[in-house]
PDB file of C-alpha atoms in Angstrom:
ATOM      1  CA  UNK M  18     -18.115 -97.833   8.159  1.00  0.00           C
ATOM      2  CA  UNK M  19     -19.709-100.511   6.183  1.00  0.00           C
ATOM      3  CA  UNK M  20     -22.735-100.079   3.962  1.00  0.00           C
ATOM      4  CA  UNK M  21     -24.701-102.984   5.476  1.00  0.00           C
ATOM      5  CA  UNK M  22     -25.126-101.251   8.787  1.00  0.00           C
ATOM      6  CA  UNK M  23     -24.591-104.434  10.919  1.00  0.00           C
ATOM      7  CA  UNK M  24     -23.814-103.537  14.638  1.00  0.00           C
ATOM      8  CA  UNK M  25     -20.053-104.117  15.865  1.00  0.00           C
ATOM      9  CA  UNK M  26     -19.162-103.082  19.526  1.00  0.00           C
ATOM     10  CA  UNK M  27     -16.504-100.507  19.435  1.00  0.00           C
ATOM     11  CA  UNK M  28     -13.185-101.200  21.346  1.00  0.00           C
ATOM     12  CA  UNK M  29     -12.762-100.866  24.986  1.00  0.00           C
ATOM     13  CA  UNK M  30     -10.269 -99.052  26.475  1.00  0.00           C
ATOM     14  CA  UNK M  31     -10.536-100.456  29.710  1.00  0.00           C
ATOM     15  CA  UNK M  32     -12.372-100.174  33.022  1.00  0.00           C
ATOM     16  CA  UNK M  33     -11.431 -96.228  33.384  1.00  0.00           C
ATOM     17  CA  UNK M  34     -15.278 -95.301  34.411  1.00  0.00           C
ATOM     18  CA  UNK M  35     -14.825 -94.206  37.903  1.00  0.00           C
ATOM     19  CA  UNK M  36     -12.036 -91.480  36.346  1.00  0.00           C
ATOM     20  CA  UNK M  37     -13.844 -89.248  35.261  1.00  0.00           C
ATOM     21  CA  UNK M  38     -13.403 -85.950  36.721  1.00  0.00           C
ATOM     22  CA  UNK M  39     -16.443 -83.481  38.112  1.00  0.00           C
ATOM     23  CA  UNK M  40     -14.952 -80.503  36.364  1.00  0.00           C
ATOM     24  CA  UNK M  41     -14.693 -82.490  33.044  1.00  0.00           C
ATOM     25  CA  UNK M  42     -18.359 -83.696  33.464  1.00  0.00           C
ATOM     26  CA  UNK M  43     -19.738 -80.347  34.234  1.00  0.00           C
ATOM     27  CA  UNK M  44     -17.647 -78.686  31.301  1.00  0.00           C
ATOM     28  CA  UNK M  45     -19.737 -81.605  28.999  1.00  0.00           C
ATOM     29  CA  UNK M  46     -22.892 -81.028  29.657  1.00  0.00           C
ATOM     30  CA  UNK M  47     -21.940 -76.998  28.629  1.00  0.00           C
ATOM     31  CA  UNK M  48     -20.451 -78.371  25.233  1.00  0.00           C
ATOM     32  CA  UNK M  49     -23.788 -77.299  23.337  1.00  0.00           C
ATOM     33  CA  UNK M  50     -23.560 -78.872  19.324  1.00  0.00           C
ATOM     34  CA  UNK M  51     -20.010 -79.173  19.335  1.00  0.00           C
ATOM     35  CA  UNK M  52     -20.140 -82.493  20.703  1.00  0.00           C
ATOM     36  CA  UNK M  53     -22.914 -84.800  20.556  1.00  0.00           C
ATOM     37  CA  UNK M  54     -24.510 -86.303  23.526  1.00  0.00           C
ATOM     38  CA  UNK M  55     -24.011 -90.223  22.204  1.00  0.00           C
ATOM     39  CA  UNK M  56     -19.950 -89.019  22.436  1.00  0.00           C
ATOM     40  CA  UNK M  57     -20.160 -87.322  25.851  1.00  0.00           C
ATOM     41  CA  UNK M  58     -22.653 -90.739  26.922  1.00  0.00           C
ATOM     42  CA  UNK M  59     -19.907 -93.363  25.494  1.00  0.00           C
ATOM     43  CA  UNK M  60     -17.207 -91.402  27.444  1.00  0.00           C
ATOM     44  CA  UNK M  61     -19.194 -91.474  30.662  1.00  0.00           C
ATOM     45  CA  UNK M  62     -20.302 -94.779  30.557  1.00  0.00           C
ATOM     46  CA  UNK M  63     -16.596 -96.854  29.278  1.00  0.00           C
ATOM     47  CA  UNK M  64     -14.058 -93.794  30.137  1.00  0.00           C
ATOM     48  CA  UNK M  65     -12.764 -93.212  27.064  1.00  0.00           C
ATOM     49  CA  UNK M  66     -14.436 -93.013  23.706  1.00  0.00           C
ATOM     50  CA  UNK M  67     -12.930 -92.896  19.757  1.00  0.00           C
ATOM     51  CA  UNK M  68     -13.794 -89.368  17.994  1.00  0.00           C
ATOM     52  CA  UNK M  69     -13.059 -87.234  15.150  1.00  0.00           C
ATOM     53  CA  UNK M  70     -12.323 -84.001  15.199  1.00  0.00           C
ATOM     54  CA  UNK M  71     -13.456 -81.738  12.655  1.00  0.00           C
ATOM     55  CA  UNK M  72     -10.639 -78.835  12.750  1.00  0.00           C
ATOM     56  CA  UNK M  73     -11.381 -75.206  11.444  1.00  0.00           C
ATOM     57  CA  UNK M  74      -8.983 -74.661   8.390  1.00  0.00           C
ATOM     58  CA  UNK M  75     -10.416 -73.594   4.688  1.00  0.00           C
ATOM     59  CA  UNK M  76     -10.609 -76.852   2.720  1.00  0.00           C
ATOM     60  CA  UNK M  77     -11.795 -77.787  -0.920  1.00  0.00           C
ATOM     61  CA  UNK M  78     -11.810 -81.224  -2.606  1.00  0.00           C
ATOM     62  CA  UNK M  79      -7.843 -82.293  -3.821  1.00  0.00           C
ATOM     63  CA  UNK M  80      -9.286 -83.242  -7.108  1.00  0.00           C
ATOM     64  CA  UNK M  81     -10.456 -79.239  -7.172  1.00  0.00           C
ATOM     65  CA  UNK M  82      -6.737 -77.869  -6.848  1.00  0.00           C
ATOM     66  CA  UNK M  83      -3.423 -77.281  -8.800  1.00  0.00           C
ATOM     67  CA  UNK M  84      -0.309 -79.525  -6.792  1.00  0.00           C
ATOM     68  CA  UNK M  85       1.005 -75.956  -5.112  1.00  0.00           C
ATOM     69  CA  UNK M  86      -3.091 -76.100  -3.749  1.00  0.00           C
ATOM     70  CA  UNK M  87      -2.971 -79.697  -2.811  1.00  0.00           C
ATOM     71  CA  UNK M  88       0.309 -79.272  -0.597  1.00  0.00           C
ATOM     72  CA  UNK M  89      -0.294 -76.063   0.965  1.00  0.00           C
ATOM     73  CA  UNK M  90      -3.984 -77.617   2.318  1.00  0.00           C
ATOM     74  CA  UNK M  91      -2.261 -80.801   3.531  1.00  0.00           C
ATOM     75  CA  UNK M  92       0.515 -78.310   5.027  1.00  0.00           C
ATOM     76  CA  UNK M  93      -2.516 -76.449   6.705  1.00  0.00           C
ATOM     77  CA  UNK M  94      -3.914 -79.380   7.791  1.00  0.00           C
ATOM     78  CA  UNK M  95      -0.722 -80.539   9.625  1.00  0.00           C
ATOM     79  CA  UNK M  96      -0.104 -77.333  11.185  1.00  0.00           C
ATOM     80  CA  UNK M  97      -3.562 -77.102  12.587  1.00  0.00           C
ATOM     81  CA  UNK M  98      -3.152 -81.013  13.984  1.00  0.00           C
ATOM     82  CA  UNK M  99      -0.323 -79.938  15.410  1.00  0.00           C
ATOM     83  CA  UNK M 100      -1.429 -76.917  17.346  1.00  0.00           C
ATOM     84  CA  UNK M 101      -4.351 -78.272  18.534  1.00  0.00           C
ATOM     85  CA  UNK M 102      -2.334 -81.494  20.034  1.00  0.00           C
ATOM     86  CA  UNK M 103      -0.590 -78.798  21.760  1.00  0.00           C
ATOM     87  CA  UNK M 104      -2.870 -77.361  23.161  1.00  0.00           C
ATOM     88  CA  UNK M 105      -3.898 -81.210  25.054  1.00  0.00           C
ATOM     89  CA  UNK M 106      -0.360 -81.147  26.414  1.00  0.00           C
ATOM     90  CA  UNK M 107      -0.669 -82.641  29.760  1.00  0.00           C
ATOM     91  CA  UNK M 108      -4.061 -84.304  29.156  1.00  0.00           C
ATOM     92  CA  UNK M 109      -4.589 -88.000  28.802  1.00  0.00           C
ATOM     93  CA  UNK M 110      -5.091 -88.715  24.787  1.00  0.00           C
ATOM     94  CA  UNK M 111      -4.271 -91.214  22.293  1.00  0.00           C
ATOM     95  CA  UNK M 112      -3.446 -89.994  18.598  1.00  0.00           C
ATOM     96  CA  UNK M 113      -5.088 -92.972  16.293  1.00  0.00           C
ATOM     97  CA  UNK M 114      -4.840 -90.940  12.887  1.00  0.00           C
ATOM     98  CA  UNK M 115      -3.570 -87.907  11.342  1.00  0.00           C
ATOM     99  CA  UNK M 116      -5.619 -86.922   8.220  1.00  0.00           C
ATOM    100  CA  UNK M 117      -3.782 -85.453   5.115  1.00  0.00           C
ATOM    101  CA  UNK M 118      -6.440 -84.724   2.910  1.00  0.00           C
ATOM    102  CA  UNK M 119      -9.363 -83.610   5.274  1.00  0.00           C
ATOM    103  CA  UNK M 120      -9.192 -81.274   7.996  1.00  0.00           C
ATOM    104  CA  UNK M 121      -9.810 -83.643  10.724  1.00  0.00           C
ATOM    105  CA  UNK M 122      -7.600 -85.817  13.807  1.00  0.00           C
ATOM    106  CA  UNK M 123      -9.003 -89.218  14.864  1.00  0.00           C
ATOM    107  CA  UNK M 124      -8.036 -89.712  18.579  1.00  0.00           C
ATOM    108  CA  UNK M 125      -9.215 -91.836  21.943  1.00  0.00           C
ATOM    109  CA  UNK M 126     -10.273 -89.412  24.440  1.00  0.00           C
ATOM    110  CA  UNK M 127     -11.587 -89.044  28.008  1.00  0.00           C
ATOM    111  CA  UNK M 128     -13.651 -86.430  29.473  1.00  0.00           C
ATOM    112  CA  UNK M 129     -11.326 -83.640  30.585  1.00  0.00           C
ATOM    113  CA  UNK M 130     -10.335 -83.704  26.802  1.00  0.00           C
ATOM    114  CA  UNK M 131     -13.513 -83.510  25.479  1.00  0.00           C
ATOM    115  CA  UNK M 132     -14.067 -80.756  27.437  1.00  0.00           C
ATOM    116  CA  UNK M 133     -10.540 -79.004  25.852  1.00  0.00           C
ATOM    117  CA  UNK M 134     -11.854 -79.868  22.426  1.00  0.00           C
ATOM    118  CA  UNK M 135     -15.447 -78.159  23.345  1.00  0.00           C
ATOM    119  CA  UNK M 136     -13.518 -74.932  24.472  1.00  0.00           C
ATOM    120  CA  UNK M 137     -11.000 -74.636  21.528  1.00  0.00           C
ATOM    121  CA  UNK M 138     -11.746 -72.166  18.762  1.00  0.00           C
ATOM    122  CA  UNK M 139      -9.387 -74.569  16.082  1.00  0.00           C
ATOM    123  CA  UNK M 140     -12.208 -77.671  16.787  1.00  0.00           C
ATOM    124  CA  UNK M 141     -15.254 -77.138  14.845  1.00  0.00           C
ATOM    125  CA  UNK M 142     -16.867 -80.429  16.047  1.00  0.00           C
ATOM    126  CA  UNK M 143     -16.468 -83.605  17.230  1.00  0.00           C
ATOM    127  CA  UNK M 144     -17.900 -87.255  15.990  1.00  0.00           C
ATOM    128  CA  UNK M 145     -18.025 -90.445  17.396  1.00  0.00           C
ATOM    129  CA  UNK M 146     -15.493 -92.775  15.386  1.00  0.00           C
ATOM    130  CA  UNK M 147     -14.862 -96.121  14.882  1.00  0.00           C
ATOM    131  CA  UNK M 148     -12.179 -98.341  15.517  1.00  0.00           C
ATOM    132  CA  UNK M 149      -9.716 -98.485  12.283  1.00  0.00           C
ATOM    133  CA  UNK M 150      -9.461-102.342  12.981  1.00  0.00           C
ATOM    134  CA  UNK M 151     -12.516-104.027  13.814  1.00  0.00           C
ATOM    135  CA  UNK M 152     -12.551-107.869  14.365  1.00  0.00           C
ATOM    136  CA  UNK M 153     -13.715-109.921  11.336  1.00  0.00           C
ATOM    137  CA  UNK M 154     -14.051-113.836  10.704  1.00  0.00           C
ATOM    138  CA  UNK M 155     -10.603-114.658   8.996  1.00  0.00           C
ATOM    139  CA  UNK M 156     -12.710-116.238   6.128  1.00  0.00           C
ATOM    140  CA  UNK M 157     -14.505-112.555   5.447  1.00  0.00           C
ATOM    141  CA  UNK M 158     -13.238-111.241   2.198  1.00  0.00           C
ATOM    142  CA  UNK M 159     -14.143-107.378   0.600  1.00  0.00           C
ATOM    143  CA  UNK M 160     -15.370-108.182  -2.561  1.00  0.00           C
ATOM    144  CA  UNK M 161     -16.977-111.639  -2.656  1.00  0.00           C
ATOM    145  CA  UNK M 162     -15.604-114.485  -5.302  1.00  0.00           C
ATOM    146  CA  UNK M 163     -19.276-114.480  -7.102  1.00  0.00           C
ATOM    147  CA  UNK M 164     -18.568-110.737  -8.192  1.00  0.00           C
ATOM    148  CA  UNK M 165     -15.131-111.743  -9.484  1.00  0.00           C
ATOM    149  CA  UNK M 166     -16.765-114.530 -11.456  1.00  0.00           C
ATOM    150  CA  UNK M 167     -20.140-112.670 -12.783  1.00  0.00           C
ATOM    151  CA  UNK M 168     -17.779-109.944 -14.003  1.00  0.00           C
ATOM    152  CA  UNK M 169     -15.358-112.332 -15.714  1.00  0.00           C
ATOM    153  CA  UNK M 170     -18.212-113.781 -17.721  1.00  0.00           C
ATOM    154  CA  UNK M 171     -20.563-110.897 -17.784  1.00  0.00           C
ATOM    155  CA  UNK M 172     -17.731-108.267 -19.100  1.00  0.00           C
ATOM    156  CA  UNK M 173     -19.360-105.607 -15.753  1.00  0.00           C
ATOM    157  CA  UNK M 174     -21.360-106.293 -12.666  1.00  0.00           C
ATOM    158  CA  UNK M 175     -23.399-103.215 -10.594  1.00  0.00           C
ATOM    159  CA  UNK M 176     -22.204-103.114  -7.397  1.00  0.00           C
ATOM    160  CA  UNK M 177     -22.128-101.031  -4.189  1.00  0.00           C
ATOM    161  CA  UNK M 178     -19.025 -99.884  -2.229  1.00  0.00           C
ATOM    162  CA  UNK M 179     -19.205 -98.939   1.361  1.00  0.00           C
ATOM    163  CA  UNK M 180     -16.452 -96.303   2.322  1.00  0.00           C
ATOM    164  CA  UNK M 181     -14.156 -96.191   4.911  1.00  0.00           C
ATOM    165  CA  UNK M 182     -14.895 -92.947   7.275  1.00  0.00           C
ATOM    166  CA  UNK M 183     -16.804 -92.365  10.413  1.00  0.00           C
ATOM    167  CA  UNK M 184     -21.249 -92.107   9.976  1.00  0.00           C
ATOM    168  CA  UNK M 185     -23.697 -91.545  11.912  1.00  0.00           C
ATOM    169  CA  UNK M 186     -27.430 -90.975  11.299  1.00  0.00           C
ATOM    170  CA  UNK M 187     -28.452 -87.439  10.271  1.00  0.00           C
ATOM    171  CA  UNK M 188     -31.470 -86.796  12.623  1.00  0.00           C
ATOM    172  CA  UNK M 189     -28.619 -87.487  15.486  1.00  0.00           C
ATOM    173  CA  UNK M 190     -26.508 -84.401  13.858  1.00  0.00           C
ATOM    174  CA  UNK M 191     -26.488 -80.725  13.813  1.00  0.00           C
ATOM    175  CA  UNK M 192     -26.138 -78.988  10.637  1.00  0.00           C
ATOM    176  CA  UNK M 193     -22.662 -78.305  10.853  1.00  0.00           C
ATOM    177  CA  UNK M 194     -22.112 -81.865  12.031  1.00  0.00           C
ATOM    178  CA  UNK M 195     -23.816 -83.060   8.908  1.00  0.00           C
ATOM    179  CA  UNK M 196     -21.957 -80.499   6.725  1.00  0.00           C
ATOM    180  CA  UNK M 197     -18.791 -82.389   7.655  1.00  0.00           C
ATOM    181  CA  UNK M 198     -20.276 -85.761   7.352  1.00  0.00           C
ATOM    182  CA  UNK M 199     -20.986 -84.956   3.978  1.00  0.00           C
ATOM    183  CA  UNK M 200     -17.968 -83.480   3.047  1.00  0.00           C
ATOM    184  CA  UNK M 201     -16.277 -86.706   4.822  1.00  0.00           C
ATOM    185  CA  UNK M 202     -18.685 -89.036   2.405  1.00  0.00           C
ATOM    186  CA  UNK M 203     -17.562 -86.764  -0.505  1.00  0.00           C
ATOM    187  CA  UNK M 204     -14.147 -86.835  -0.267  1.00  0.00           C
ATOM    188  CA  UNK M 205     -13.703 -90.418   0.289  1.00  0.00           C
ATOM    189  CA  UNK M 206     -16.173 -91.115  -3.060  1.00  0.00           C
ATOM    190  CA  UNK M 207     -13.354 -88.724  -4.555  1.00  0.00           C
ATOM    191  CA  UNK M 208     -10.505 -91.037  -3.883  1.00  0.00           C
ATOM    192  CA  UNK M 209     -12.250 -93.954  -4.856  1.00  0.00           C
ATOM    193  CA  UNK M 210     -12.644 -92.671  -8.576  1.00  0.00           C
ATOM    194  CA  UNK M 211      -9.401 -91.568  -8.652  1.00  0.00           C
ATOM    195  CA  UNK M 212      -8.001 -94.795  -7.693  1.00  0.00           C
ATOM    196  CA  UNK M 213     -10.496 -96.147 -10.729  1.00  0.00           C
ATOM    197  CA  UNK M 214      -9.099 -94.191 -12.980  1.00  0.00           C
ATOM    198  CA  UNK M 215      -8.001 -95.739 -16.442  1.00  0.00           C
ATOM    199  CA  UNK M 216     -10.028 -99.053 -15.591  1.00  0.00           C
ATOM    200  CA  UNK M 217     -13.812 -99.928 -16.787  1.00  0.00           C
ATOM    201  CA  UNK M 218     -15.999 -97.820 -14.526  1.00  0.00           C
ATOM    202  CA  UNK M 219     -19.303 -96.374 -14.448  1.00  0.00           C
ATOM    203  CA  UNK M 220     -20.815 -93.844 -11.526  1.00  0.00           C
ATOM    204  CA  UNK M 221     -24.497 -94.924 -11.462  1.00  0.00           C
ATOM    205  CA  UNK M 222     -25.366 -93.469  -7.777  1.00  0.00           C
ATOM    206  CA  UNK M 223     -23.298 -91.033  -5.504  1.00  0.00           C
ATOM    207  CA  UNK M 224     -24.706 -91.005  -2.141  1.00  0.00           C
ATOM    208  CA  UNK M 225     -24.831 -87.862   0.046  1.00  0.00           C
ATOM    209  CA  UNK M 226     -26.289 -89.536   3.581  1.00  0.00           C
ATOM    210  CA  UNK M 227     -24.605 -92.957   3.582  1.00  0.00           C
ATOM    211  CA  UNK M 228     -20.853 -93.571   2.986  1.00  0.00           C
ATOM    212  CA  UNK M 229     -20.846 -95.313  -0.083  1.00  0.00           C
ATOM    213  CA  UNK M 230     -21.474 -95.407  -4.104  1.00  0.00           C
ATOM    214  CA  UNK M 231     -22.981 -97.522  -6.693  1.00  0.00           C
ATOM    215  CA  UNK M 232     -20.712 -98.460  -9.913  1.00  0.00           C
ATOM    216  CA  UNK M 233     -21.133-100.308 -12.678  1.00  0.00           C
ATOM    217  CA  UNK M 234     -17.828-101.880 -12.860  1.00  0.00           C
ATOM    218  CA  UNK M 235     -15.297-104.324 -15.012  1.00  0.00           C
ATOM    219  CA  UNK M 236     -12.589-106.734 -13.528  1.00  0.00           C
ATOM    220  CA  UNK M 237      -9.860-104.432 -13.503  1.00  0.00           C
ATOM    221  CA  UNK M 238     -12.284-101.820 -11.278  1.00  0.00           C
ATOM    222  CA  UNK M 239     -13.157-104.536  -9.156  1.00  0.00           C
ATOM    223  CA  UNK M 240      -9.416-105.914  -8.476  1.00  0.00           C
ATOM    224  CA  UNK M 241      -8.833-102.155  -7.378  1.00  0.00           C
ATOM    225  CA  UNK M 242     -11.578-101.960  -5.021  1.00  0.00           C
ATOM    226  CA  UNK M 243     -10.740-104.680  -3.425  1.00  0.00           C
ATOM    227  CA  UNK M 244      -7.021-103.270  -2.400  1.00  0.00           C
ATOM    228  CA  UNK M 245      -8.537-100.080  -1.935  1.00  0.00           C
ATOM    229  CA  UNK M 246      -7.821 -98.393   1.838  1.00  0.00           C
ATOM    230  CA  UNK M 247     -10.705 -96.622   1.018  1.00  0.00           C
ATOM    231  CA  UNK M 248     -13.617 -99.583   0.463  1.00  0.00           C
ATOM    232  CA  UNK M 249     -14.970-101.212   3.537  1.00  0.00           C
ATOM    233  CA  UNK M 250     -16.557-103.980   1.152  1.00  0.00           C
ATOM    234  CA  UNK M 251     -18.726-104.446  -1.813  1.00  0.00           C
ATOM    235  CA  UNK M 252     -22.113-106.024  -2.375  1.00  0.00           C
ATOM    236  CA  UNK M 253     -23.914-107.092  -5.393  1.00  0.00           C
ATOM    237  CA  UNK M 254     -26.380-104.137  -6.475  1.00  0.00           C
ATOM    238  CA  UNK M 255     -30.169-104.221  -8.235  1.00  0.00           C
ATOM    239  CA  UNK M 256     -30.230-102.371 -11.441  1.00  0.00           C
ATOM    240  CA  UNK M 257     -32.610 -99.914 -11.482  1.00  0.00           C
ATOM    241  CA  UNK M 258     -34.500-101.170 -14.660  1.00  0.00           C
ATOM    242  CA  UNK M 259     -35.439-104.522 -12.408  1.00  0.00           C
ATOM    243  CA  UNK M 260     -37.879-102.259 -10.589  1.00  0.00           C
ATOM    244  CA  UNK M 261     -41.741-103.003 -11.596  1.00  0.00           C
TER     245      UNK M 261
END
């Protein structure tokens, strides 16, 4: 999800519409805050739709635990995928990413499985996610030259990362909903400094309700950000100080 909230149309699965089943739809609209209604709408209207599912497994920031900690979460994590997926045997669903370090699964679902994921007790909700590969001009680049060059003759530059994981606005969330976003947002400003560690960095903002964060940063940051997995792109930020 990129900072600059510029609309993209999300893949299409194909013209799979008229499948939708009367016992799925009528398990749906009995879903409650698990799953919002913009999910169960996008399903209805193009068949299938792209979602994340928050899973219910006890989970703390990596950069919080010993290496014994960090496995035996990611070892949670994958057990919890895995019994979940097993629990969809038989139903129509496409896995698009298995998280390691946050209790989540990314997958393309239709409405009979949105319905399982309502039902299970190992799903604590469900968001609508974005294609990991979204069509781009060739030319587009993640970190534009001009940052390159101010920071080459300027020694830093403020800029502001957008983050790779799934958003939405908070007035269309529950709280639990934007508990996870949060923790989503968190965790992927968590990898970001870890990747910047040992090159010129400064934190200047951390943002709770968009996915992204404001550095001060040097070349070597900036050459990391834009390999990063993690960064959607970068823009040019104001410093503060410029304000009247």
């Amino acid at each position: 999800m990129k900072i600059i909230f510029g609309s993209k149309n999300l893949l299409r699965a194909g013209c799979l519409a008229g499948m939708l089943s009367i016992a799925g739809a009528a398990a749906l609209a009995q879903t409650g805050g698990k799953i919002p209604r913009e999910v169960i709408d996008e399903a209805s209207a193009h068949g299938t739709v792209l979602v994340l599912v928050g899973l219910k497994v006890p989970w703390q920031m990596e950069s919080r635990l010993s290496e014994d900690e960090v496995r035996a979460q990611r070892d949670a994590i994958a057990s919890i995928q895995k019994d979940l997926l097993s629990e969809l045997k038989g139903r129509q669903y496409k896995v698009l990413r298995r998280y390691e370090q946050v209790p989540g699964i990314a997958l393309e679902v239709g409405a009979d499985v949105l319905a399982e994921l309502a039902r299970s007790e190992k799903v604590t909700n469900v968001l609508l996610d974005r294609p990991a590969v979204e069509s781009e001009p060739a030319s587009s680049e993640k970190v534009p030259p001009q940052l390159f060059k101010r920071a080459a003759t300027a020694g830093t530059v403020l800029v502001l990362a957008g983050l790779r994981t799934p958003w939405q606005r908070e007035d269309q969330l529950n709280e639990e909903l934007l508990a996870l976003q949060r923790k989503s947002i968190l965790a992927a400003q968590s990898y970001v400094l870890k990747e910047l560690s040992g090159t010129q960095f400064r934190v200047m903002r951390l943002y709770q309700r968009i996915p992204g964060i404001a550095l001060r940063v040097g070349l070597d940051a900036l050459q990391i950000l834009e390999k990063s997995p993690a960064v959607t792109n970068v823009v040019p930020d104001r410093s503060p100080r410029s304000s009247p």
